[in-house]
Amino acid sequence: MLILRGQAIVLALWLALVPMRAGAEPQEERVDVKEIVLEHIGDSYDWHITRAGGRELAIHLPVIVRSRTTGWHCFSSARLHDGAEWEGLHIAAEGPYKGKIVERQADGSLLRPFDISITKTVAGLFINSAVVVALVLCTARWYRRRTARSDAPGGAVGLMEMLISSLMDDIIKPCVGPKYMRFAPYLLTAFFFIFVNNLMGLIPFFPGGANVTGNIAVALVLALATFVTVNLFGTKTYWKDIFWPDVPIWLKALPVMPLIEFVGIFTKPFALMIRLFANIMAGHSVILILTCIVFVTAKLGAAVNGSMTVVSVLLSIFMNCLELLVAFLQAYVFTMLSAVFIGLAQEEHEEPGETGVQHDEKLMNIK
Amino acid sequence: MGLLQPESGLLFWMLIAFVVVFFLLSRFGFPAILRTIEQRKEYIDSSLASARAAESKLASLHEQGEAIIAAAEARRTEILDAAAAAREQLLSAARERAEEEEKRLMAEARHEAEAEREAILNDAKNQVVMLSVAIAEKLLRGQLDDRTSQTALAERLLDEMAAQQKSCKSCTQD
């Protein structure tokens, strides 16, 4: 009830303010929704917070680049504000390197230096990583100070215990098999890392709001970690199943099945990467587009703008609730599939013909 | 396609961040949590098992108590039955003895009464005889004027007396 009333008040305020503002401001340039969305989903060298009183309020993040000709450069991104040039570097306004730092060469061509700047996504990544570490280490400290005979935890520690217990019992133990203790830290780290990054991405202002897990590089590293874990600890049976599976000999003599299985090694983590990246990116895009409805309809008069604002806010609320679910679901799915892949690579010698059935059963149980 | 191209800088930082997070959590975080959760689970399981054992023990104790009570009750009824039987036996014996005594006393009394009546009868008979003799004397003294009437009378009287005696005898025999 309280939340509903709060939403109603916010809505009423919004309704009262938005048309007034739209009327007061002179007609500015057209709202480019695509530009706004892409700018948010992509990366930037400073963390834009808001525009207050005609001034941009932004955190200028450090630029770290290494040029082949001039060596290392390290300075604040404030120096590159509004296309300014600093030490021969500037942010490209267009072209193939649009939005990235480029260096003007002696012959006038633009070259991209090796860029490890702390961009918005990197800063968000660091903040979220710190949150994950703090969350888990505080929980661990609580446990280290207590024994098995203490009371069960409540509050945040209780929440963490609930998540960890359910992950252990529902995913890790049944999927990984008897050696689950060896892989539990990785799987739990992956879950909490993705979950916290997803949730922080839903907070619309600093220190959240960075599109971290919706960035392909982040998803790539996560998928790579699963790939390494699966193949580094794969058993002899796992490799035999790939290169000499239990299929009719003509499927192996002409290496059809081994080829398919070998490609499968790479497609599994690739699917993990694309799934995580696409889901989170799409969620951010949809919420942004829905919010942009308010500004796109600003020129169409108070009545249209007001009603569309109501629609926009209602849809945004719905999408945010959905994204909360997706934030958990994507972390859960990533962890579950990683656990399944690790479990499949942990199969020991078994009777031929049984393994396939067991794999299928395992997958069925999970679904 | 810019979105699908992983940035080298981001890859670099992500790799470092994830490795650091993983190292910290897998070394100082999750093992401690998992260990304690596992221990607590074991503790809860063992507590449940011991509670179950105590419960079954209690139930068996209850059963034993009930068996003891049932045995005591059976013993009580047994004792009560025995007492009742003994009382019955005593009573019937006493009744028998009393009956016998009574019978004996009755027989004795009847015997005595018989003897008494016999005596009374004898006495009465004697008196009747004496009275008859006296009456007859008196009668005879009046009527025996002549000889014939004397004999006739005498004979008749004798007959009558004989008849009377016969009837008396039959009367006493009853």
PDB file of C-alpha atoms in Angstrom, chain A residues 77-351:
ATOM      1  CA  SER A  77      39.297  12.962 -19.212  1.00  0.00           C
ATOM      2  CA  ALA A  78      38.267  16.541 -18.335  1.00  0.00           C
ATOM      3  CA  ARG A  79      41.046  17.663 -20.670  1.00  0.00           C
ATOM      4  CA  LEU A  80      39.286  16.050 -23.612  1.00  0.00           C
ATOM      5  CA  HIS A  81      35.925  17.666 -22.821  1.00  0.00           C
ATOM      6  CA  ASP A  82      33.942  18.887 -25.817  1.00  0.00           C
ATOM      7  CA  GLY A  83      36.380  17.475 -28.365  1.00  0.00           C
ATOM      8  CA  ALA A  84      39.429  19.281 -26.956  1.00  0.00           C
ATOM      9  CA  GLU A  85      42.855  17.914 -27.836  1.00  0.00           C
ATOM     10  CA  TRP A  86      45.454  17.054 -25.196  1.00  0.00           C
ATOM     11  CA  GLU A  87      48.940  15.679 -25.861  1.00  0.00           C
ATOM     12  CA  GLY A  88      47.883  14.992 -29.447  1.00  0.00           C
ATOM     13  CA  LEU A  89      44.898  12.889 -28.314  1.00  0.00           C
ATOM     14  CA  HIS A  90      41.206  13.618 -28.707  1.00  0.00           C
ATOM     15  CA  ILE A  91      37.884  11.770 -28.701  1.00  0.00           C
ATOM     16  CA  ALA A  92      36.796  10.984 -32.249  1.00  0.00           C
ATOM     17  CA  ALA A  93      33.452  12.594 -33.085  1.00  0.00           C
ATOM     18  CA  GLU A  94      32.787  10.265 -35.998  1.00  0.00           C
ATOM     19  CA  GLY A  95      34.358   7.617 -38.160  1.00  0.00           C
ATOM     20  CA  PRO A  96      35.208   4.040 -37.270  1.00  0.00           C
ATOM     21  CA  TYR A  97      36.604   5.095 -33.862  1.00  0.00           C
ATOM     22  CA  LYS A  98      33.624   7.230 -32.884  1.00  0.00           C
ATOM     23  CA  GLY A  99      33.588   7.991 -29.169  1.00  0.00           C
ATOM     24  CA  LYS A 100      37.073   6.546 -28.629  1.00  0.00           C
ATOM     25  CA  ILE A 101      40.374   8.294 -28.023  1.00  0.00           C
ATOM     26  CA  VAL A 102      42.468   8.630 -31.167  1.00  0.00           C
ATOM     27  CA  GLU A 103      45.876  10.105 -31.841  1.00  0.00           C
ATOM     28  CA  ARG A 104      46.599  12.375 -34.763  1.00  0.00           C
ATOM     29  CA  GLN A 105      49.612  11.082 -36.629  1.00  0.00           C
ATOM     30  CA  ALA A 106      52.191  13.237 -38.359  1.00  0.00           C
ATOM     31  CA  ASP A 107      50.600  12.489 -41.737  1.00  0.00           C
ATOM     32  CA  GLY A 108      47.170  13.603 -40.498  1.00  0.00           C
ATOM     33  CA  SER A 109      45.685  10.114 -40.214  1.00  0.00           C
ATOM     34  CA  LEU A 110      44.031   8.991 -36.983  1.00  0.00           C
ATOM     35  CA  LEU A 111      45.338   5.994 -35.104  1.00  0.00           C
ATOM     36  CA  ARG A 112      43.861   4.331 -32.081  1.00  0.00           C
ATOM     37  CA  PRO A 113      46.399   3.909 -29.240  1.00  0.00           C
ATOM     38  CA  PHE A 114      46.358   0.974 -26.823  1.00  0.00           C
ATOM     39  CA  ASP A 115      43.592   2.128 -24.510  1.00  0.00           C
ATOM     40  CA  ILE A 116      43.239   0.893 -20.927  1.00  0.00           C
ATOM     41  CA  SER A 117      41.462   3.999 -19.633  1.00  0.00           C
ATOM     42  CA  ILE A 118      39.228   3.745 -16.620  1.00  0.00           C
ATOM     43  CA  THR A 119      36.007   4.273 -18.552  1.00  0.00           C
ATOM     44  CA  LYS A 120      32.529   4.428 -17.099  1.00  0.00           C
ATOM     45  CA  THR A 121      32.071   0.685 -17.469  1.00  0.00           C
ATOM     46  CA  VAL A 122      35.448  -0.028 -15.879  1.00  0.00           C
ATOM     47  CA  ALA A 123      34.681   2.293 -12.960  1.00  0.00           C
ATOM     48  CA  GLY A 124      31.289   0.615 -12.523  1.00  0.00           C
ATOM     49  CA  LEU A 125      32.993  -2.733 -12.704  1.00  0.00           C
ATOM     50  CA  PHE A 126      35.392  -1.741  -9.932  1.00  0.00           C
ATOM     51  CA  ILE A 127      32.634  -0.371  -7.717  1.00  0.00           C
ATOM     52  CA  ASN A 128      30.492  -3.471  -8.221  1.00  0.00           C
ATOM     53  CA  SER A 129      33.448  -5.774  -7.627  1.00  0.00           C
ATOM     54  CA  ALA A 130      34.117  -3.960  -4.363  1.00  0.00           C
ATOM     55  CA  VAL A 131      30.456  -4.424  -3.410  1.00  0.00           C
ATOM     56  CA  VAL A 132      30.631  -8.153  -4.165  1.00  0.00           C
ATOM     57  CA  VAL A 133      33.838  -8.590  -2.196  1.00  0.00           C
ATOM     58  CA  ALA A 134      32.511  -6.581   0.755  1.00  0.00           C
ATOM     59  CA  LEU A 135      29.227  -8.492   0.750  1.00  0.00           C
ATOM     60  CA  VAL A 136      30.814 -11.935   0.728  1.00  0.00           C
ATOM     61  CA  LEU A 137      33.697 -11.144   3.060  1.00  0.00           C
ATOM     62  CA  CYS A 138      31.374  -9.565   5.639  1.00  0.00           C
ATOM     63  CA  THR A 139      29.216 -12.676   5.490  1.00  0.00           C
ATOM     64  CA  ALA A 140      32.311 -14.847   5.825  1.00  0.00           C
ATOM     65  CA  ARG A 141      33.454 -12.821   8.815  1.00  0.00           C
ATOM     66  CA  TRP A 142      30.076 -13.343  10.489  1.00  0.00           C
ATOM     67  CA  TYR A 143      30.448 -17.080   9.987  1.00  0.00           C
ATOM     68  CA  ARG A 144      34.050 -17.197  11.121  1.00  0.00           C
ATOM     69  CA  ARG A 145      33.028 -15.728  14.463  1.00  0.00           C
ATOM     70  CA  ARG A 146      30.370 -18.331  15.073  1.00  0.00           C
ATOM     71  CA  THR A 147      30.112 -22.091  15.365  1.00  0.00           C
ATOM     72  CA  ALA A 148      27.587 -24.553  14.103  1.00  0.00           C
ATOM     73  CA  ARG A 149      25.684 -24.244  17.366  1.00  0.00           C
ATOM     74  CA  SER A 150      25.009 -20.512  17.045  1.00  0.00           C
ATOM     75  CA  ASP A 151      21.626 -19.198  16.010  1.00  0.00           C
ATOM     76  CA  ALA A 152      20.843 -19.005  12.306  1.00  0.00           C
ATOM     77  CA  PRO A 153      21.699 -15.613  10.782  1.00  0.00           C
ATOM     78  CA  GLY A 154      19.145 -12.941   9.984  1.00  0.00           C
ATOM     79  CA  GLY A 155      19.241  -9.802   7.841  1.00  0.00           C
ATOM     80  CA  ALA A 156      21.793  -9.510   5.036  1.00  0.00           C
ATOM     81  CA  VAL A 157      23.766 -12.530   6.201  1.00  0.00           C
ATOM     82  CA  GLY A 158      20.567 -14.565   6.245  1.00  0.00           C
ATOM     83  CA  LEU A 159      19.822 -13.454   2.691  1.00  0.00           C
ATOM     84  CA  MET A 160      23.312 -14.458   1.597  1.00  0.00           C
ATOM     85  CA  GLU A 161      22.975 -17.803   3.337  1.00  0.00           C
ATOM     86  CA  MET A 162      19.627 -18.411   1.660  1.00  0.00           C
ATOM     87  CA  LEU A 163      21.095 -17.639  -1.771  1.00  0.00           C
ATOM     88  CA  ILE A 164      24.218 -19.708  -1.180  1.00  0.00           C
ATOM     89  CA  SER A 165      22.286 -22.656   0.263  1.00  0.00           C
ATOM     90  CA  SER A 166      19.775 -22.733  -2.556  1.00  0.00           C
ATOM     91  CA  LEU A 167      22.525 -22.468  -5.170  1.00  0.00           C
ATOM     92  CA  MET A 168      24.474 -25.245  -3.518  1.00  0.00           C
ATOM     93  CA  ASP A 169      21.481 -27.561  -3.130  1.00  0.00           C
ATOM     94  CA  ASP A 170      19.643 -26.796  -6.369  1.00  0.00           C
ATOM     95  CA  ILE A 171      22.469 -26.307  -8.833  1.00  0.00           C
ATOM     96  CA  ILE A 172      25.981 -27.029  -7.715  1.00  0.00           C
ATOM     97  CA  LYS A 173      25.563 -30.327  -5.877  1.00  0.00           C
ATOM     98  CA  PRO A 174      23.247 -32.036  -8.409  1.00  0.00           C
ATOM     99  CA  CYS A 175      24.966 -30.656 -11.523  1.00  0.00           C
ATOM    100  CA  VAL A 176      28.652 -30.850 -10.720  1.00  0.00           C
ATOM    101  CA  GLY A 177      28.587 -34.216  -9.012  1.00  0.00           C
ATOM    102  CA  PRO A 178      30.695 -35.570  -6.164  1.00  0.00           C
ATOM    103  CA  LYS A 179      33.567 -33.080  -6.588  1.00  0.00           C
ATOM    104  CA  TYR A 180      31.307 -30.076  -6.134  1.00  0.00           C
ATOM    105  CA  MET A 181      33.344 -28.557  -3.318  1.00  0.00           C
ATOM    106  CA  ARG A 182      36.207 -27.913  -5.746  1.00  0.00           C
ATOM    107  CA  PHE A 183      34.072 -25.842  -8.111  1.00  0.00           C
ATOM    108  CA  ALA A 184      31.644 -24.230  -5.657  1.00  0.00           C
ATOM    109  CA  PRO A 185      33.808 -21.115  -5.046  1.00  0.00           C
ATOM    110  CA  TYR A 186      34.055 -20.371  -8.770  1.00  0.00           C
ATOM    111  CA  LEU A 187      30.360 -20.926  -9.434  1.00  0.00           C
ATOM    112  CA  LEU A 188      29.297 -18.861  -6.428  1.00  0.00           C
ATOM    113  CA  THR A 189      31.716 -16.090  -7.382  1.00  0.00           C
ATOM    114  CA  ALA A 190      30.289 -16.050 -10.904  1.00  0.00           C
ATOM    115  CA  PHE A 191      26.735 -15.912  -9.560  1.00  0.00           C
ATOM    116  CA  PHE A 192      27.282 -13.082  -7.107  1.00  0.00           C
ATOM    117  CA  PHE A 193      29.478 -11.166  -9.544  1.00  0.00           C
ATOM    118  CA  ILE A 194      26.818 -11.250 -12.260  1.00  0.00           C
ATOM    119  CA  PHE A 195      23.935 -10.730  -9.850  1.00  0.00           C
ATOM    120  CA  VAL A 196      25.421  -7.652  -8.175  1.00  0.00           C
ATOM    121  CA  ASN A 197      26.499  -6.159 -11.518  1.00  0.00           C
ATOM    122  CA  ASN A 198      23.002  -6.698 -12.929  1.00  0.00           C
ATOM    123  CA  LEU A 199      21.332  -5.126  -9.898  1.00  0.00           C
ATOM    124  CA  MET A 200      23.705  -2.176  -9.795  1.00  0.00           C
ATOM    125  CA  GLY A 201      22.993  -1.623 -13.484  1.00  0.00           C
ATOM    126  CA  LEU A 202      19.310  -1.136 -12.612  1.00  0.00           C
ATOM    127  CA  ILE A 203      20.028   1.745 -10.229  1.00  0.00           C
ATOM    128  CA  PRO A 204      19.544   4.754 -12.521  1.00  0.00           C
ATOM    129  CA  PHE A 205      22.235   7.037 -11.024  1.00  0.00           C
ATOM    130  CA  PHE A 206      25.803   6.940  -9.708  1.00  0.00           C
ATOM    131  CA  PRO A 207      27.242   4.577  -8.349  1.00  0.00           C
ATOM    132  CA  GLY A 208      24.932   2.271 -10.304  1.00  0.00           C
ATOM    133  CA  GLY A 209      23.626   2.571 -13.811  1.00  0.00           C
ATOM    134  CA  ALA A 210      26.737   1.440 -15.645  1.00  0.00           C
ATOM    135  CA  ASN A 211      25.972  -1.198 -18.228  1.00  0.00           C
ATOM    136  CA  VAL A 212      28.604  -3.678 -17.035  1.00  0.00           C
ATOM    137  CA  THR A 213      27.217  -7.171 -17.646  1.00  0.00           C
ATOM    138  CA  GLY A 214      25.513  -5.860 -20.776  1.00  0.00           C
ATOM    139  CA  ASN A 215      28.931  -5.254 -22.253  1.00  0.00           C
ATOM    140  CA  ILE A 216      30.313  -7.965 -24.449  1.00  0.00           C
ATOM    141  CA  ALA A 217      33.844  -7.761 -23.031  1.00  0.00           C
ATOM    142  CA  VAL A 218      32.614  -8.475 -19.514  1.00  0.00           C
ATOM    143  CA  ALA A 219      30.419 -11.331 -20.664  1.00  0.00           C
ATOM    144  CA  LEU A 220      33.345 -12.635 -22.732  1.00  0.00           C
ATOM    145  CA  VAL A 221      35.667 -12.816 -19.732  1.00  0.00           C
ATOM    146  CA  LEU A 222      32.994 -14.564 -17.675  1.00  0.00           C
ATOM    147  CA  ALA A 223      32.357 -17.097 -20.420  1.00  0.00           C
ATOM    148  CA  LEU A 224      36.100 -17.543 -20.825  1.00  0.00           C
ATOM    149  CA  ALA A 225      36.389 -18.345 -17.122  1.00  0.00           C
ATOM    150  CA  THR A 226      33.786 -21.103 -17.490  1.00  0.00           C
ATOM    151  CA  PHE A 227      35.535 -22.341 -20.653  1.00  0.00           C
ATOM    152  CA  VAL A 228      38.869 -22.571 -18.830  1.00  0.00           C
ATOM    153  CA  THR A 229      37.335 -24.253 -15.790  1.00  0.00           C
ATOM    154  CA  VAL A 230      35.508 -26.829 -17.901  1.00  0.00           C
ATOM    155  CA  ASN A 231      38.440 -27.784 -20.087  1.00  0.00           C
ATOM    156  CA  LEU A 232      41.238 -27.457 -17.564  1.00  0.00           C
ATOM    157  CA  PHE A 233      39.589 -29.883 -15.128  1.00  0.00           C
ATOM    158  CA  GLY A 234      37.976 -32.107 -17.763  1.00  0.00           C
ATOM    159  CA  THR A 235      38.486 -35.827 -17.167  1.00  0.00           C
ATOM    160  CA  LYS A 236      39.818 -38.429 -19.573  1.00  0.00           C
ATOM    161  CA  THR A 237      36.248 -39.573 -20.232  1.00  0.00           C
ATOM    162  CA  TYR A 238      35.286 -36.052 -21.235  1.00  0.00           C
ATOM    163  CA  TRP A 239      38.051 -35.800 -23.831  1.00  0.00           C
ATOM    164  CA  LYS A 240      37.378 -39.302 -25.077  1.00  0.00           C
ATOM    165  CA  ASP A 241      33.710 -38.417 -25.542  1.00  0.00           C
ATOM    166  CA  ILE A 242      34.747 -35.487 -27.680  1.00  0.00           C
ATOM    167  CA  PHE A 243      37.329 -37.137 -29.931  1.00  0.00           C
ATOM    168  CA  TRP A 244      36.174 -40.772 -29.853  1.00  0.00           C
ATOM    169  CA  PRO A 245      32.493 -40.779 -28.847  1.00  0.00           C
ATOM    170  CA  ASP A 246      30.326 -43.906 -28.577  1.00  0.00           C
ATOM    171  CA  VAL A 247      28.827 -43.662 -32.055  1.00  0.00           C
ATOM    172  CA  PRO A 248      28.974 -45.942 -35.138  1.00  0.00           C
ATOM    173  CA  ILE A 249      32.485 -46.122 -36.532  1.00  0.00           C
ATOM    174  CA  TRP A 250      31.664 -44.432 -39.853  1.00  0.00           C
ATOM    175  CA  LEU A 251      30.774 -41.294 -37.936  1.00  0.00           C
ATOM    176  CA  LYS A 252      34.255 -41.324 -36.432  1.00  0.00           C
ATOM    177  CA  ALA A 253      36.313 -42.498 -39.396  1.00  0.00           C
ATOM    178  CA  LEU A 254      35.120 -39.492 -41.317  1.00  0.00           C
ATOM    179  CA  PRO A 255      35.416 -37.187 -38.283  1.00  0.00           C
ATOM    180  CA  VAL A 256      31.874 -35.825 -38.252  1.00  0.00           C
ATOM    181  CA  MET A 257      31.047 -36.386 -34.615  1.00  0.00           C
ATOM    182  CA  PRO A 258      34.471 -35.377 -33.249  1.00  0.00           C
ATOM    183  CA  LEU A 259      34.235 -32.194 -35.298  1.00  0.00           C
ATOM    184  CA  ILE A 260      30.768 -31.415 -33.958  1.00  0.00           C
ATOM    185  CA  GLU A 261      31.832 -32.152 -30.410  1.00  0.00           C
ATOM    186  CA  PHE A 262      34.971 -30.063 -30.809  1.00  0.00           C
ATOM    187  CA  VAL A 263      32.986 -27.097 -32.082  1.00  0.00           C
ATOM    188  CA  GLY A 264      30.644 -27.706 -29.152  1.00  0.00           C
ATOM    189  CA  ILE A 265      33.469 -26.925 -26.740  1.00  0.00           C
ATOM    190  CA  PHE A 266      33.451 -23.369 -28.025  1.00  0.00           C
ATOM    191  CA  THR A 267      29.767 -22.873 -28.737  1.00  0.00           C
ATOM    192  CA  LYS A 268      28.762 -23.610 -25.148  1.00  0.00           C
ATOM    193  CA  PRO A 269      30.642 -20.677 -23.564  1.00  0.00           C
ATOM    194  CA  PHE A 270      29.836 -18.555 -26.624  1.00  0.00           C
ATOM    195  CA  ALA A 271      26.134 -19.113 -25.940  1.00  0.00           C
ATOM    196  CA  LEU A 272      26.715 -18.189 -22.300  1.00  0.00           C
ATOM    197  CA  MET A 273      28.360 -14.929 -23.370  1.00  0.00           C
ATOM    198  CA  ILE A 274      25.711 -13.934 -25.887  1.00  0.00           C
ATOM    199  CA  ARG A 275      22.852 -14.820 -23.551  1.00  0.00           C
ATOM    200  CA  LEU A 276      24.117 -12.694 -20.684  1.00  0.00           C
ATOM    201  CA  PHE A 277      25.200  -9.772 -22.873  1.00  0.00           C
ATOM    202  CA  ALA A 278      22.048  -9.661 -24.964  1.00  0.00           C
ATOM    203  CA  ASN A 279      19.616  -9.989 -22.059  1.00  0.00           C
ATOM    204  CA  ILE A 280      21.117  -7.239 -19.949  1.00  0.00           C
ATOM    205  CA  MET A 281      21.738  -4.919 -22.899  1.00  0.00           C
ATOM    206  CA  ALA A 282      18.182  -5.368 -24.132  1.00  0.00           C
ATOM    207  CA  GLY A 283      16.804  -4.658 -20.660  1.00  0.00           C
ATOM    208  CA  HIS A 284      18.766  -1.398 -20.396  1.00  0.00           C
ATOM    209  CA  SER A 285      17.697  -0.391 -23.905  1.00  0.00           C
ATOM    210  CA  VAL A 286      14.015  -1.017 -23.300  1.00  0.00           C
ATOM    211  CA  ILE A 287      13.955   0.922 -20.040  1.00  0.00           C
ATOM    212  CA  LEU A 288      15.779   3.841 -21.690  1.00  0.00           C
ATOM    213  CA  ILE A 289      13.468   3.858 -24.682  1.00  0.00           C
ATOM    214  CA  LEU A 290      10.415   3.813 -22.446  1.00  0.00           C
ATOM    215  CA  THR A 291      11.807   6.727 -20.451  1.00  0.00           C
ATOM    216  CA  CYS A 292      12.541   8.590 -23.698  1.00  0.00           C
ATOM    217  CA  ILE A 293       8.838   8.489 -24.585  1.00  0.00           C
ATOM    218  CA  VAL A 294       8.389  11.368 -22.134  1.00  0.00           C
ATOM    219  CA  PHE A 295      10.853  13.587 -23.998  1.00  0.00           C
ATOM    220  CA  VAL A 296       9.904  12.501 -27.515  1.00  0.00           C
ATOM    221  CA  THR A 297       6.281  13.505 -26.900  1.00  0.00           C
ATOM    222  CA  ALA A 298       7.235  16.781 -25.161  1.00  0.00           C
ATOM    223  CA  LYS A 299       6.506  18.809 -28.330  1.00  0.00           C
ATOM    224  CA  LEU A 300       3.100  17.270 -28.938  1.00  0.00           C
ATOM    225  CA  GLY A 301       1.233  19.355 -26.384  1.00  0.00           C
ATOM    226  CA  ALA A 302       0.386  18.975 -22.716  1.00  0.00           C
ATOM    227  CA  ALA A 303      -2.446  16.446 -23.128  1.00  0.00           C
ATOM    228  CA  VAL A 304      -0.523  13.966 -25.284  1.00  0.00           C
ATOM    229  CA  ASN A 305       2.654  14.458 -23.313  1.00  0.00           C
ATOM    230  CA  GLY A 306       0.864  14.016 -19.975  1.00  0.00           C
ATOM    231  CA  SER A 307      -0.927  10.841 -20.964  1.00  0.00           C
ATOM    232  CA  MET A 308       2.150   9.402 -22.635  1.00  0.00           C
ATOM    233  CA  THR A 309       4.133  10.210 -19.490  1.00  0.00           C
ATOM    234  CA  VAL A 310       1.717   8.125 -17.464  1.00  0.00           C
ATOM    235  CA  VAL A 311       2.104   5.297 -19.954  1.00  0.00           C
ATOM    236  CA  SER A 312       5.881   5.670 -19.926  1.00  0.00           C
ATOM    237  CA  VAL A 313       6.135   5.631 -16.143  1.00  0.00           C
ATOM    238  CA  LEU A 314       3.809   2.650 -15.806  1.00  0.00           C
ATOM    239  CA  LEU A 315       5.731   0.720 -18.445  1.00  0.00           C
ATOM    240  CA  SER A 316       9.039   1.720 -16.855  1.00  0.00           C
ATOM    241  CA  ILE A 317       7.873   0.438 -13.488  1.00  0.00           C
ATOM    242  CA  PHE A 318       6.812  -2.814 -15.097  1.00  0.00           C
ATOM    243  CA  MET A 319      10.086  -3.150 -16.999  1.00  0.00           C
ATOM    244  CA  ASN A 320      12.118  -2.412 -13.880  1.00  0.00           C
ATOM    245  CA  CYS A 321      10.288  -5.177 -12.019  1.00  0.00           C
ATOM    246  CA  LEU A 322      10.891  -7.489 -14.955  1.00  0.00           C
ATOM    247  CA  GLU A 323      14.557  -6.508 -15.053  1.00  0.00           C
ATOM    248  CA  LEU A 324      14.874  -7.338 -11.339  1.00  0.00           C
ATOM    249  CA  LEU A 325      13.699 -10.824 -12.225  1.00  0.00           C
ATOM    250  CA  VAL A 326      15.991 -10.951 -15.242  1.00  0.00           C
ATOM    251  CA  ALA A 327      18.939  -9.784 -13.127  1.00  0.00           C
ATOM    252  CA  PHE A 328      18.503 -12.791 -10.880  1.00  0.00           C
ATOM    253  CA  LEU A 329      17.551 -15.146 -13.670  1.00  0.00           C
ATOM    254  CA  GLN A 330      20.557 -14.403 -15.864  1.00  0.00           C
ATOM    255  CA  ALA A 331      22.963 -14.838 -12.959  1.00  0.00           C
ATOM    256  CA  TYR A 332      21.167 -18.065 -12.067  1.00  0.00           C
ATOM    257  CA  VAL A 333      21.165 -19.387 -15.614  1.00  0.00           C
ATOM    258  CA  PHE A 334      24.825 -18.555 -16.147  1.00  0.00           C
ATOM    259  CA  THR A 335      25.752 -20.357 -12.927  1.00  0.00           C
ATOM    260  CA  MET A 336      23.510 -23.300 -13.709  1.00  0.00           C
ATOM    261  CA  LEU A 337      24.829 -23.817 -17.223  1.00  0.00           C
ATOM    262  CA  SER A 338      28.413 -23.413 -16.030  1.00  0.00           C
ATOM    263  CA  ALA A 339      27.705 -26.044 -13.376  1.00  0.00           C
ATOM    264  CA  VAL A 340      26.198 -28.361 -15.985  1.00  0.00           C
ATOM    265  CA  PHE A 341      29.172 -27.939 -18.334  1.00  0.00           C
ATOM    266  CA  ILE A 342      31.614 -28.539 -15.496  1.00  0.00           C
ATOM    267  CA  GLY A 343      29.571 -31.547 -14.380  1.00  0.00           C
ATOM    268  CA  LEU A 344      29.598 -33.018 -17.893  1.00  0.00           C
ATOM    269  CA  ALA A 345      33.374 -32.632 -18.000  1.00  0.00           C
ATOM    270  CA  GLN A 346      33.636 -34.380 -14.628  1.00  0.00           C
ATOM    271  CA  GLU A 347      32.108 -37.679 -15.741  1.00  0.00           C
ATOM    272  CA  GLU A 348      34.284 -40.631 -14.823  1.00  0.00           C
ATOM    273  CA  HIS A 349      34.427 -43.991 -16.617  1.00  0.00           C
ATOM    274  CA  GLU A 350      30.960 -45.421 -16.948  1.00  0.00           C
ATOM    275  CA  GLU A 351      29.215 -48.110 -18.894  1.00  0.00           C
TER     276      GLU A 351
END
